[in-house]
PDB file of C-alpha atoms in Angstrom:
ATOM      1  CA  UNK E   1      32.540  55.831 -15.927  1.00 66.00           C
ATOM      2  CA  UNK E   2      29.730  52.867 -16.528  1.00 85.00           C
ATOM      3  CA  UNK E   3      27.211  54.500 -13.751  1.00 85.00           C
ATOM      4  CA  UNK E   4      25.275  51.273 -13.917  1.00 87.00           C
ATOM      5  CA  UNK E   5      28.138  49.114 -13.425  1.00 88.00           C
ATOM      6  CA  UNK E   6      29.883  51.084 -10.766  1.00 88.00           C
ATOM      7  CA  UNK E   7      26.448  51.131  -8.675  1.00 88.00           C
ATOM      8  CA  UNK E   8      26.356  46.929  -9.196  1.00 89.00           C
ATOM      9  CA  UNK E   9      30.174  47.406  -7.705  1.00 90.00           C
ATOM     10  CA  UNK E  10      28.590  49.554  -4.782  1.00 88.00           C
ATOM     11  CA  UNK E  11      25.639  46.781  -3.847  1.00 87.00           C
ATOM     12  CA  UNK E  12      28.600  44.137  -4.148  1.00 88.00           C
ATOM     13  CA  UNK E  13      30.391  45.558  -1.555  1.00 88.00           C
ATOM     14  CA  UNK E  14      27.063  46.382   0.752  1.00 86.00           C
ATOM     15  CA  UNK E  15      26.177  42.366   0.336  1.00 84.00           C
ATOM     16  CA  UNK E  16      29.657  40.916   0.684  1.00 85.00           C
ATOM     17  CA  UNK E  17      30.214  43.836   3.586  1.00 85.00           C
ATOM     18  CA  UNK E  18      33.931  44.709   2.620  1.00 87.00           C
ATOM     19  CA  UNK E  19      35.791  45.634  -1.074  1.00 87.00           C
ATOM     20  CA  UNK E  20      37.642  42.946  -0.665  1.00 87.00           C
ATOM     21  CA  UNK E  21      34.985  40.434  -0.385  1.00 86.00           C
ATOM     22  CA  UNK E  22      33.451  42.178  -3.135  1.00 86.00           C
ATOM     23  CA  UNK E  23      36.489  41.706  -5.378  1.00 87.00           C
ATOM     24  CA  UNK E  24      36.468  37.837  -4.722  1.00 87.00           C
ATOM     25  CA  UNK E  25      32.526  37.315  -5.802  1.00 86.00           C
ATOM     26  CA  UNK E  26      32.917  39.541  -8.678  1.00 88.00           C
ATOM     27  CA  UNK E  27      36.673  38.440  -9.828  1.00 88.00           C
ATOM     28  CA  UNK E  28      37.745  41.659  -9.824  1.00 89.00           C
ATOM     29  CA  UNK E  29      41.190  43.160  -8.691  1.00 90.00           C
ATOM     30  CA  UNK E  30      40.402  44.837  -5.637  1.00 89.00           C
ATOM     31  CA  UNK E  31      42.275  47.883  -6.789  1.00 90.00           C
ATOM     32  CA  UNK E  32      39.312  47.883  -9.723  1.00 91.00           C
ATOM     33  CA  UNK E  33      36.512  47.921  -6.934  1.00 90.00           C
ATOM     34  CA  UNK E  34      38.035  50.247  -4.995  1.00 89.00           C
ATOM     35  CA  UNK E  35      38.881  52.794  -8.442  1.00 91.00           C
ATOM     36  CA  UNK E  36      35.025  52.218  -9.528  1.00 91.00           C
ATOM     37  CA  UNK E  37      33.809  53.118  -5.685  1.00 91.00           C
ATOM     38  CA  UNK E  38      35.625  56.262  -5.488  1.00 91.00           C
ATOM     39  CA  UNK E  39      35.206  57.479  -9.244  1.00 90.00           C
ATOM     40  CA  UNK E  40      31.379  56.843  -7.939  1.00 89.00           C
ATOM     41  CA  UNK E  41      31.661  59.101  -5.099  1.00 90.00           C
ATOM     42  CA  UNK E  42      33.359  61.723  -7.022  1.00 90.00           C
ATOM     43  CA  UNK E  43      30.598  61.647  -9.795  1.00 90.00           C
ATOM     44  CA  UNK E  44      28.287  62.481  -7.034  1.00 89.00           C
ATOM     45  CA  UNK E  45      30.381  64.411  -4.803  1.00 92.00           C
ATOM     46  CA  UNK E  46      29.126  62.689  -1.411  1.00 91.00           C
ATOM     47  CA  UNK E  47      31.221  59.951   0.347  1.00 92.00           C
ATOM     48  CA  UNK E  48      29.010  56.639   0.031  1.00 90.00           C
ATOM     49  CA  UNK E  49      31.325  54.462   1.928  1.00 90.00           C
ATOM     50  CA  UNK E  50      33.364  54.579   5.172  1.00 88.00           C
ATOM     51  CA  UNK E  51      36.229  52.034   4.688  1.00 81.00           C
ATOM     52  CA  UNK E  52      37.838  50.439   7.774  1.00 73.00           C
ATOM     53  CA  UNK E  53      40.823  47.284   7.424  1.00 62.00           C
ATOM     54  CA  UNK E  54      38.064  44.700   7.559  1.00 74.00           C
ATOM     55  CA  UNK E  55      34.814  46.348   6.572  1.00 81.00           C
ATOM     56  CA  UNK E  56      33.068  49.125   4.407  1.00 84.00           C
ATOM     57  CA  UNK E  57      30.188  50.918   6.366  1.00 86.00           C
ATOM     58  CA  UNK E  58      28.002  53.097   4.453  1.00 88.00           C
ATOM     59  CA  UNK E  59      27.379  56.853   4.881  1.00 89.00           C
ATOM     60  CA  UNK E  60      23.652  58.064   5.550  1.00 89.00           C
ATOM     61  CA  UNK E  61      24.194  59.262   2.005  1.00 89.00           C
ATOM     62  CA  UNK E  62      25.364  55.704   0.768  1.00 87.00           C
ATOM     63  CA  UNK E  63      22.431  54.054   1.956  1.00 87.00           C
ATOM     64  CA  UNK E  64      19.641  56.151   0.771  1.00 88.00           C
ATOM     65  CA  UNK E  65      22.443  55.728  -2.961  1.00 89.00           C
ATOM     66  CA  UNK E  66      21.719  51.859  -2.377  1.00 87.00           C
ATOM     67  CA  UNK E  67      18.494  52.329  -1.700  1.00 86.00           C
ATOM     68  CA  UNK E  68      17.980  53.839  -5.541  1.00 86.00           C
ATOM     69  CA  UNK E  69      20.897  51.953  -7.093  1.00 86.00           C
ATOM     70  CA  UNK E  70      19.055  48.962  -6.172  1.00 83.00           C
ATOM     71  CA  UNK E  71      15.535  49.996  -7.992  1.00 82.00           C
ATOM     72  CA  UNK E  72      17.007  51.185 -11.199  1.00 86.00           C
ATOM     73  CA  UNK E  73      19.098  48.152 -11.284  1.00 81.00           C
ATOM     74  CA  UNK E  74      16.050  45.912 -10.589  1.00 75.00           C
ATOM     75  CA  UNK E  75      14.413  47.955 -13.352  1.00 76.00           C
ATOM     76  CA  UNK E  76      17.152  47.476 -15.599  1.00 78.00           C
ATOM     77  CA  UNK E  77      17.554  43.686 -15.305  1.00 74.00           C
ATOM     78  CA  UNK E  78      13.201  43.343 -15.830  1.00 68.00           C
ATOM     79  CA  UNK E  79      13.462  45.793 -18.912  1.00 71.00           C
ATOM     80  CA  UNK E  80      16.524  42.949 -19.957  1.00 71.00           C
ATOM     81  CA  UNK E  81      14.313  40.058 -19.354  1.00 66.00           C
ATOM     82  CA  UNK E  82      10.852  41.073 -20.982  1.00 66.00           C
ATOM     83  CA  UNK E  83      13.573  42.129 -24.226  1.00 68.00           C
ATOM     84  CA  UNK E  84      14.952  38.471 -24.135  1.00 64.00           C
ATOM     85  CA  UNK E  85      11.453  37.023 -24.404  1.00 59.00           C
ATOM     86  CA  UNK E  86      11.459  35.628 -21.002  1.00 55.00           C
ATOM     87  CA  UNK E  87       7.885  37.543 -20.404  1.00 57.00           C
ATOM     88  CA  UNK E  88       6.534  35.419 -23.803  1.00 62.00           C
ATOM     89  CA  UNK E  89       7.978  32.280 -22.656  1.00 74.00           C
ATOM     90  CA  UNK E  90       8.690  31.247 -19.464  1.00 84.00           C
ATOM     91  CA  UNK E  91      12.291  30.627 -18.588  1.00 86.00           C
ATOM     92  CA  UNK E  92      15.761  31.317 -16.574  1.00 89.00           C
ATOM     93  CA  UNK E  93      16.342  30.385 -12.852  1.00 92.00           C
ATOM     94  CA  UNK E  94      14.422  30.469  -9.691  1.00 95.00           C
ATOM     95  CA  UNK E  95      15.111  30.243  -6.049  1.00 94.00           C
ATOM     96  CA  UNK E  96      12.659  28.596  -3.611  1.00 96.00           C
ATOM     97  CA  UNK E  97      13.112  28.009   0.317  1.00 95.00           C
ATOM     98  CA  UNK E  98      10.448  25.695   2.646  1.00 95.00           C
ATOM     99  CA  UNK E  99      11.021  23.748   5.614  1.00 91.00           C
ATOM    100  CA  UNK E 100      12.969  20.546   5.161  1.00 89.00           C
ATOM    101  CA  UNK E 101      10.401  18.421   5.719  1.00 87.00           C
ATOM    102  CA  UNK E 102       7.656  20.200   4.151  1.00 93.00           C
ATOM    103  CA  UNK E 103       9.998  21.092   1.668  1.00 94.00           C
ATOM    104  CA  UNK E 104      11.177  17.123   1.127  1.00 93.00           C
ATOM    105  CA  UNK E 105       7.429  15.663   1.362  1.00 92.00           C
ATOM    106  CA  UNK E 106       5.191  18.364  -0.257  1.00 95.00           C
ATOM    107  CA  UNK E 107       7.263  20.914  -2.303  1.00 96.00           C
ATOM    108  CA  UNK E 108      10.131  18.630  -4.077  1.00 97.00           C
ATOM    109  CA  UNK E 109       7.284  16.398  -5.684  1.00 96.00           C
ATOM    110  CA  UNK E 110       5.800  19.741  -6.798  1.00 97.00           C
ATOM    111  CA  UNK E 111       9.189  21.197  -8.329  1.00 97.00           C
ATOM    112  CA  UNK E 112      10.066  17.631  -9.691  1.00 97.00           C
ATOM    113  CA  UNK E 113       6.328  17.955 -11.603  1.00 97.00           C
ATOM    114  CA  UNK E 114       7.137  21.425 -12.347  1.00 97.00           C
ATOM    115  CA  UNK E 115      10.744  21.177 -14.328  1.00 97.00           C
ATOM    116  CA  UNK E 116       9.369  18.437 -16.360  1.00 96.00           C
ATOM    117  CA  UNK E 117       6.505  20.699 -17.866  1.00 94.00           C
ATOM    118  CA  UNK E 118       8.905  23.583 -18.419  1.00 94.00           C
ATOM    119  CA  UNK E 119      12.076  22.619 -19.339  1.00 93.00           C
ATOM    120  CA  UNK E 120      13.629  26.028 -19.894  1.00 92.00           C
ATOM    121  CA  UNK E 121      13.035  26.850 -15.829  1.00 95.00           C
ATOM    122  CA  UNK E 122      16.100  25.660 -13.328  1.00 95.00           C
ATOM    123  CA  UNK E 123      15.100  25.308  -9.775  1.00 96.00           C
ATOM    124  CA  UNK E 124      17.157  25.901  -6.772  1.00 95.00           C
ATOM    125  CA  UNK E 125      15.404  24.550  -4.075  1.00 95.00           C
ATOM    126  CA  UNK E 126      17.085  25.097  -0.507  1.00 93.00           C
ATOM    127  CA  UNK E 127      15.656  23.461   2.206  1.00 92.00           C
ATOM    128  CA  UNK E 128      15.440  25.238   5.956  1.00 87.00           C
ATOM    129  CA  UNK E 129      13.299  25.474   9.314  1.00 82.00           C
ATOM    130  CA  UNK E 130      14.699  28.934   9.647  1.00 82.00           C
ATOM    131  CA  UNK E 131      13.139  31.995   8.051  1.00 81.00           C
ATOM    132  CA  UNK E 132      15.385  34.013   5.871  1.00 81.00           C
ATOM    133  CA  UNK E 133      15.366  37.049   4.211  1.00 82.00           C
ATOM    134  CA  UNK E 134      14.303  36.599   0.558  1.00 85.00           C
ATOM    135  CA  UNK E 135      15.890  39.991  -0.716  1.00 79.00           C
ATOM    136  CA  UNK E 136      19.339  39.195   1.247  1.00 78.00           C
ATOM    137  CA  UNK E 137      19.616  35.419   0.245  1.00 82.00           C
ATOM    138  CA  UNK E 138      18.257  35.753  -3.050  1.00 84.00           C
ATOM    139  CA  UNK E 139      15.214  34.152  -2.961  1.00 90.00           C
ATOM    140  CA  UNK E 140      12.397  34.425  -5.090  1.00 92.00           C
ATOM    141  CA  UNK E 141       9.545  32.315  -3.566  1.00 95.00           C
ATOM    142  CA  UNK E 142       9.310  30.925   0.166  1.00 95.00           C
ATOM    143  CA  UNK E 143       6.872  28.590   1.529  1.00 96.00           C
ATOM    144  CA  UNK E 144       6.204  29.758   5.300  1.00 93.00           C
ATOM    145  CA  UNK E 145       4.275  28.160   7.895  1.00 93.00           C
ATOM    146  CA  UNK E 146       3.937  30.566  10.396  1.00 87.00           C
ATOM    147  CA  UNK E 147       2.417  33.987  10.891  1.00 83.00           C
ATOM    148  CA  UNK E 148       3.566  36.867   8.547  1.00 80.00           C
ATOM    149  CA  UNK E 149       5.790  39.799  10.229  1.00 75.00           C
ATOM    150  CA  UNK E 150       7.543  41.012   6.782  1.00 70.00           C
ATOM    151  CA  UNK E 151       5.208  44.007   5.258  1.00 68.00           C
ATOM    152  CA  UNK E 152       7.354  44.031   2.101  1.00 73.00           C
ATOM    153  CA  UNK E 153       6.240  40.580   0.975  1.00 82.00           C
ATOM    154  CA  UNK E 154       3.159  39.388  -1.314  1.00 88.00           C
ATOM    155  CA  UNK E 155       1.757  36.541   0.216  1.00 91.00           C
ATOM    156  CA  UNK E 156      -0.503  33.681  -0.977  1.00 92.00           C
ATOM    157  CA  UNK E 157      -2.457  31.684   1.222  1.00 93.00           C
ATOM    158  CA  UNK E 158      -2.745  28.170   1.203  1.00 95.00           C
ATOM    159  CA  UNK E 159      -4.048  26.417   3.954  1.00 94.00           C
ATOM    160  CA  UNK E 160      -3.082  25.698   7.790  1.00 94.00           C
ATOM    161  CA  UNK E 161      -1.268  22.841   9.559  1.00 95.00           C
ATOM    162  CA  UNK E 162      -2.317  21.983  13.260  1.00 93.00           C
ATOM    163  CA  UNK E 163       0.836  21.422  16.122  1.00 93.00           C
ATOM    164  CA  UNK E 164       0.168  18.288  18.046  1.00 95.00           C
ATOM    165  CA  UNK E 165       0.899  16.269  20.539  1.00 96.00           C
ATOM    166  CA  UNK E 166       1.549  12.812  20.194  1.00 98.00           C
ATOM    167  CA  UNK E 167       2.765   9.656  21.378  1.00 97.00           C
ATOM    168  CA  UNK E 168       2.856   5.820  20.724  1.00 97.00           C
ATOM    169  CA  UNK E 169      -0.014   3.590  22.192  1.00 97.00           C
ATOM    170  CA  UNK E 170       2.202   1.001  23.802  1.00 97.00           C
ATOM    171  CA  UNK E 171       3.850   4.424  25.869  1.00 97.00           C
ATOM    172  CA  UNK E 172       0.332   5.339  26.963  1.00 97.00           C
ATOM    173  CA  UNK E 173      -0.735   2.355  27.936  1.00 96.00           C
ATOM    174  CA  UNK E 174       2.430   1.733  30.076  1.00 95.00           C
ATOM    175  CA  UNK E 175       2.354   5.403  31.661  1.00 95.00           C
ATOM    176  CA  UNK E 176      -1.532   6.461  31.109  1.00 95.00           C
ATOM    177  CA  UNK E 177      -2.465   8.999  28.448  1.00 94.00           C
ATOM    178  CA  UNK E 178      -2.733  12.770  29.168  1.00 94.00           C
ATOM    179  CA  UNK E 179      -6.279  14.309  29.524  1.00 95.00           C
ATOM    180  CA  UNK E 180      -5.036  17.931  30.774  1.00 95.00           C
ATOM    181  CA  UNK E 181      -1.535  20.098  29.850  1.00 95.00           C
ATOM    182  CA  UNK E 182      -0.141  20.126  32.758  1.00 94.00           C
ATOM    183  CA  UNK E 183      -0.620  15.854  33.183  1.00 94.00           C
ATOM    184  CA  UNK E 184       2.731  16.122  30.842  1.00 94.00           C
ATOM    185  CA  UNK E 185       4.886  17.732  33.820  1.00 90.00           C
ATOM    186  CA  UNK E 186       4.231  13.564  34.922  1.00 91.00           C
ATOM    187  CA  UNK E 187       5.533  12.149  30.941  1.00 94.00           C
ATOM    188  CA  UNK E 188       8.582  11.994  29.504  1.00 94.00           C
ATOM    189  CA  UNK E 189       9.056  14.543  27.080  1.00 94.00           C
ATOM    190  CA  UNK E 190      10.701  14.769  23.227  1.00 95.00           C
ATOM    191  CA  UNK E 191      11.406  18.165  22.637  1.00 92.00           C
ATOM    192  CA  UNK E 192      11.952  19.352  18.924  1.00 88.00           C
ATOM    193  CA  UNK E 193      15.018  22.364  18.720  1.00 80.00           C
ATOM    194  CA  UNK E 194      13.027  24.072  16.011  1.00 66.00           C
ATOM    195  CA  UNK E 195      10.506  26.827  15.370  1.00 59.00           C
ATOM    196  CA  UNK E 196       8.613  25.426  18.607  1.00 60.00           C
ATOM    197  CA  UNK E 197       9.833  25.770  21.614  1.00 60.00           C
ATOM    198  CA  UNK E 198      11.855  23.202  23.396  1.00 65.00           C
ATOM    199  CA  UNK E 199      11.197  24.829  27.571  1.00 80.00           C
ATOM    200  CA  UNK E 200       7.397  25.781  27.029  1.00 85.00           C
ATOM    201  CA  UNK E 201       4.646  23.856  25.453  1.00 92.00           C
ATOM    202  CA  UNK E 202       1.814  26.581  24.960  1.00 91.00           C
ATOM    203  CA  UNK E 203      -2.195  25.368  24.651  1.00 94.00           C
ATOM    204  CA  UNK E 204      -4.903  26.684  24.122  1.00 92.00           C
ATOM    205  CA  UNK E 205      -8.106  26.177  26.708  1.00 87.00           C
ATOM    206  CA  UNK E 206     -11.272  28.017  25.392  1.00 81.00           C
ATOM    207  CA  UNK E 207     -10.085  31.605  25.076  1.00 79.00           C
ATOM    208  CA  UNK E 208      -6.984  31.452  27.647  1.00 88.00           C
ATOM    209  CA  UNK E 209      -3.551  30.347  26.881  1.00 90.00           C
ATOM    210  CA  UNK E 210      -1.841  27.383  29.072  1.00 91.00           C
ATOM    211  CA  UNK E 211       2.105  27.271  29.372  1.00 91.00           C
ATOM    212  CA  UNK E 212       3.816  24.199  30.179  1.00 91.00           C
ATOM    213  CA  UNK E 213       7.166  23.971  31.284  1.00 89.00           C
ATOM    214  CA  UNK E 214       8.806  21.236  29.423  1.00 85.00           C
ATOM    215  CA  UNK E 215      11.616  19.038  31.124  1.00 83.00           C
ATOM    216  CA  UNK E 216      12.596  17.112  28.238  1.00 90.00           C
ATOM    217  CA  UNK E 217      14.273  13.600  28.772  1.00 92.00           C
ATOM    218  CA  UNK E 218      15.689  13.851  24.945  1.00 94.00           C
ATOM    219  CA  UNK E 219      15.764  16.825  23.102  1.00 92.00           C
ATOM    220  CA  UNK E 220      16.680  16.725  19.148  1.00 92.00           C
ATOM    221  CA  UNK E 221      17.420  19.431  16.497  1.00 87.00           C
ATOM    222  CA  UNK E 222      15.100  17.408  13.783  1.00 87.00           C
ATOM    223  CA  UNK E 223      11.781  16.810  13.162  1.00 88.00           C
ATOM    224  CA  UNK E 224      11.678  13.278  12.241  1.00 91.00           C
ATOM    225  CA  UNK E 225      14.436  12.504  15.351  1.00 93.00           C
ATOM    226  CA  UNK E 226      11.414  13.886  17.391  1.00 94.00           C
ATOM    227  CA  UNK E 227       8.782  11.469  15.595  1.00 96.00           C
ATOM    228  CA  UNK E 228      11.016   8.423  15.514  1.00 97.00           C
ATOM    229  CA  UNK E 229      11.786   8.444  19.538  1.00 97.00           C
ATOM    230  CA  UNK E 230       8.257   8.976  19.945  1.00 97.00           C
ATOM    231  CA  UNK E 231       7.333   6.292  17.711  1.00 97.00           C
ATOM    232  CA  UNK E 232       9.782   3.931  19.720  1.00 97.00           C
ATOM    233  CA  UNK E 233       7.758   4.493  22.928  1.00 96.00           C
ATOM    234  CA  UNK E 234      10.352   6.463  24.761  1.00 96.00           C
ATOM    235  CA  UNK E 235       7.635   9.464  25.451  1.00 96.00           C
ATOM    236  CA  UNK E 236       5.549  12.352  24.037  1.00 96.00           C
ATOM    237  CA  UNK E 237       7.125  14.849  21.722  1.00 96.00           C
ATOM    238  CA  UNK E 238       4.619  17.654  20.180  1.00 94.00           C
ATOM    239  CA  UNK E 239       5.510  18.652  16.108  1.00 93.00           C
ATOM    240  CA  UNK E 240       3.717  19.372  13.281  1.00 92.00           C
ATOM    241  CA  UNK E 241       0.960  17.529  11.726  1.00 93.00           C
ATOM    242  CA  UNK E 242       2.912  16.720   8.610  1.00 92.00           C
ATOM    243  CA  UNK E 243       5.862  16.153  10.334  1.00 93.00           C
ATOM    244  CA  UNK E 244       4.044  13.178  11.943  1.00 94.00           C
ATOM    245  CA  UNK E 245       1.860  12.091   9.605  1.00 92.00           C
ATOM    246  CA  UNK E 246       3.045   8.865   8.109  1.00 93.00           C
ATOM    247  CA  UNK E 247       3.930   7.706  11.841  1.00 96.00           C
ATOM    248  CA  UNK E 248      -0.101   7.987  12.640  1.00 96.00           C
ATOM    249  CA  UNK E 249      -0.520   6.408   9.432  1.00 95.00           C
ATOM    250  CA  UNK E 250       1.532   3.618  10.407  1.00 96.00           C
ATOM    251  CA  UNK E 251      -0.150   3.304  13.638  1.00 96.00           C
ATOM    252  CA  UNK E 252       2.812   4.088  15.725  1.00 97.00           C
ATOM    253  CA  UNK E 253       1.828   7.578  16.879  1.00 98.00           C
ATOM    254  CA  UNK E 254      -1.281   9.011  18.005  1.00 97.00           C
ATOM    255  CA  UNK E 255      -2.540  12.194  18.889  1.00 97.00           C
ATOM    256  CA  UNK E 256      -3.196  13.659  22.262  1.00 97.00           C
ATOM    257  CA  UNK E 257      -4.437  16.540  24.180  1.00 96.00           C
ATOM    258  CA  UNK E 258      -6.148  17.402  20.673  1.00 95.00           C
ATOM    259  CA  UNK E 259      -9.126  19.479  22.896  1.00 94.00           C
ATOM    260  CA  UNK E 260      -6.044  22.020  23.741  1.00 95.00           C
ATOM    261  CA  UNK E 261      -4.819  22.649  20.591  1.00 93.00           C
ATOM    262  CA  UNK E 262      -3.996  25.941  19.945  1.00 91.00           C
ATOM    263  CA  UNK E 263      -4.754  27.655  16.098  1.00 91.00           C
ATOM    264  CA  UNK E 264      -3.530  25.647  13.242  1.00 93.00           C
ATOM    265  CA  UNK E 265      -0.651  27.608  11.411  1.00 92.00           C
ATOM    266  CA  UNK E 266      -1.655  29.634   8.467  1.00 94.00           C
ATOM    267  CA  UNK E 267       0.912  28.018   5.596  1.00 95.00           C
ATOM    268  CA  UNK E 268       1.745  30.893   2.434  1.00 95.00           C
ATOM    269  CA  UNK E 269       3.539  31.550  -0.644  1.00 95.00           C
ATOM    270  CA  UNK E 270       5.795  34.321  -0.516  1.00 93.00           C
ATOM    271  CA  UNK E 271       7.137  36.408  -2.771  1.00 92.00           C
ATOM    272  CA  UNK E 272       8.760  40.233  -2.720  1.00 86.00           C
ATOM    273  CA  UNK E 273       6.655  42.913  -4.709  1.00 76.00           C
ATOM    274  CA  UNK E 274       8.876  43.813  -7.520  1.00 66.00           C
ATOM    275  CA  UNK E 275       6.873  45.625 -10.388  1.00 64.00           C
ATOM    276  CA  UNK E 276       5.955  43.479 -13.117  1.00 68.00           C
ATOM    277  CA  UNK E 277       6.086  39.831 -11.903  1.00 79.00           C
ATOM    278  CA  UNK E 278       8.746  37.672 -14.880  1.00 83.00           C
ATOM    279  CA  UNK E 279       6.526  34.761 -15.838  1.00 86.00           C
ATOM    280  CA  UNK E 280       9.118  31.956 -14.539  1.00 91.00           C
ATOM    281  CA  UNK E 281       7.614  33.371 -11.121  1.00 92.00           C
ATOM    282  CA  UNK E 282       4.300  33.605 -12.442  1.00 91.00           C
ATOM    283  CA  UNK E 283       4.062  30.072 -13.921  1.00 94.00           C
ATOM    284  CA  UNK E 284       5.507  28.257 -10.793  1.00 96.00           C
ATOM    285  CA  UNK E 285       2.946  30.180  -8.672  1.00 95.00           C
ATOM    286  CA  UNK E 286      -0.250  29.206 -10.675  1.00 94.00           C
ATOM    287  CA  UNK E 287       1.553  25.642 -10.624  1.00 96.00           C
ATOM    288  CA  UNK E 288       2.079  25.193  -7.535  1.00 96.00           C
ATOM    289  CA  UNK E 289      -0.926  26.664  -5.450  1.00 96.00           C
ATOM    290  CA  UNK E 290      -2.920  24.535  -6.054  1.00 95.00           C
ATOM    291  CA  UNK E 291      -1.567  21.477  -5.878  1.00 96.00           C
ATOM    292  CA  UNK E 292      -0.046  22.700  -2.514  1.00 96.00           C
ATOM    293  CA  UNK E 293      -3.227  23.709  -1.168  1.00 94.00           C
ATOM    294  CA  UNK E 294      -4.732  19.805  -2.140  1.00 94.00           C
ATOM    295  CA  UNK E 295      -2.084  18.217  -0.362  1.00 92.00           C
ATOM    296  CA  UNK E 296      -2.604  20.555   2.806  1.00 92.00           C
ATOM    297  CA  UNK E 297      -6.025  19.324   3.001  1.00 89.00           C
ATOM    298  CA  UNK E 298      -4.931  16.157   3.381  1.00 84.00           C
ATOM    299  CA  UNK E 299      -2.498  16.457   6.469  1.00 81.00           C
TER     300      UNK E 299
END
């Protein structure tokens, strides 16, 4: 029995949550998986799975296994890279996540930069204002802008991005312009279905919070549906700064309530501790820093 192969069958099936899935992403005959599983178990005379018609549930045993299968496997695959150079020269594939506008704006200009200097790096850049998990989706750098919860990530900082209010001038001057919170229960409001909330808009007055209940007249699932209603005049939405920047720039939005702000967002690079870091990572980190951390000064 290949003991290194039969624990990659093992993660397969944790990942893809049944042998059969398993079989399909590895094209493998499920009869195979299932052989390799059980000659596994036998090998180390504990059961690691519990199999069930539509699922395979590990064993207490099996995931403290999967736990170690997955470090020696990781070990295995960076002792295979720094043998096929890839720690001289940098090279092979990466996976990076940011938010889609961010990400379209800030990080693709960055990437497109990037792959032009290196030609033996691909990029997979996959653009989302949810935060996933960079050891279940495979991903190998994430730009977050938000406070950090996950202890198992490495984390470089790179600046902050304020949340604002704003709204176009012809709007204000039609239906006056805000000086407190609360003056937006008498506004119509934008709300933005993402990371922010579209019931409560929270502020910040000196060292208390303020919650506003939000009774949105239009409520969108996208940033920039948020910044173009605003921009039209049909009321105040609140987003990011980038989100709304070439709107202000335009003259079509401006900010308001900017005295209740609350903290700007702390904006990182984020990347799971794994041992020696393969250059590919390496090279787009020293890369991209800095450039990101210009442009966030900027915004």
């Amino acid at each position: 029995m290949d003991r290194l192969d039969a624990m990659a069958v093992l993660l397969s099936v944790v990942e893809n949550g049944s042998l059969s899935a398993a079989s399909r992403a590895l094209h493998s005959p499920l009869p195979t998986v299932s052989r390799k599983i059980s000659e596994l178990e036998a090998q180390l005379g504990v059961q690691l799975l519990v199999r069930t018609s539509r699922k395979a549930l590990l064993t207490e045993a099996g995931e403290n296994y999967v736990i170690a299968a997955r470090e020696i496997l990781g070990r295995v695959e960076e002792a295979e890279r720094r043998a096929s150079g890839e720690y001289v020269s940098p090279r092979g594939d990466l996976t990076i996540t940011a938010p889609i506008v961010f990400g379209r704006l800030h990080v693709l200009p960055i990437i497109t930069e990037f792959l032009k200097v290196f030609p033996d790096i691909n990029i997979r850049l996959a653009m989302s204002d949810r935060s996933v998990s960079l050891a279940d989706e495979h991903i190998d750098v994430a730009l977050r802008i938000s406070a950090l919860s996950e202890n198992n990530l490495i984390a470089t900082r790179l600046g902050a991005i304020r949340t604002c209010v704003y709204a176009n001038p012809d709007y204000l001057r039609r239906h006056g312009q805000p000086l407190h919170p609360r003056d937006l229960e008498n506004h119509s409001c934008i709300a933005f279905e993402g990371v922010l909330s579209n019931r409560f808009w929270t502020f910040k007055d000196t060292n208390s919070e303020i919650t506003v209940p939000v009774r949105p007249r239009l409520s969108v699932n996208t940033a920039e549906a948020a910044v173009d209603a605003a921009a039209d005049g049909l009321g105040v939405t609140r987003v990011m700064s980038y989100q709304a920047k070439r709107a202000v720039e335009a003259d079509v939005l401006i900010p308001v309530l900017e005295e209740f702000e609350q903290e700007p967002s702390p904006v990182h690079l984020v990347y799971l501790s794994q041992g020696i870091m393969p250059l590919k990572l390496r090279t787009f980190l020293d890369f991209a820093a800095p450039r990101l951390r210009a442009a966030l000064q900027h915004i």
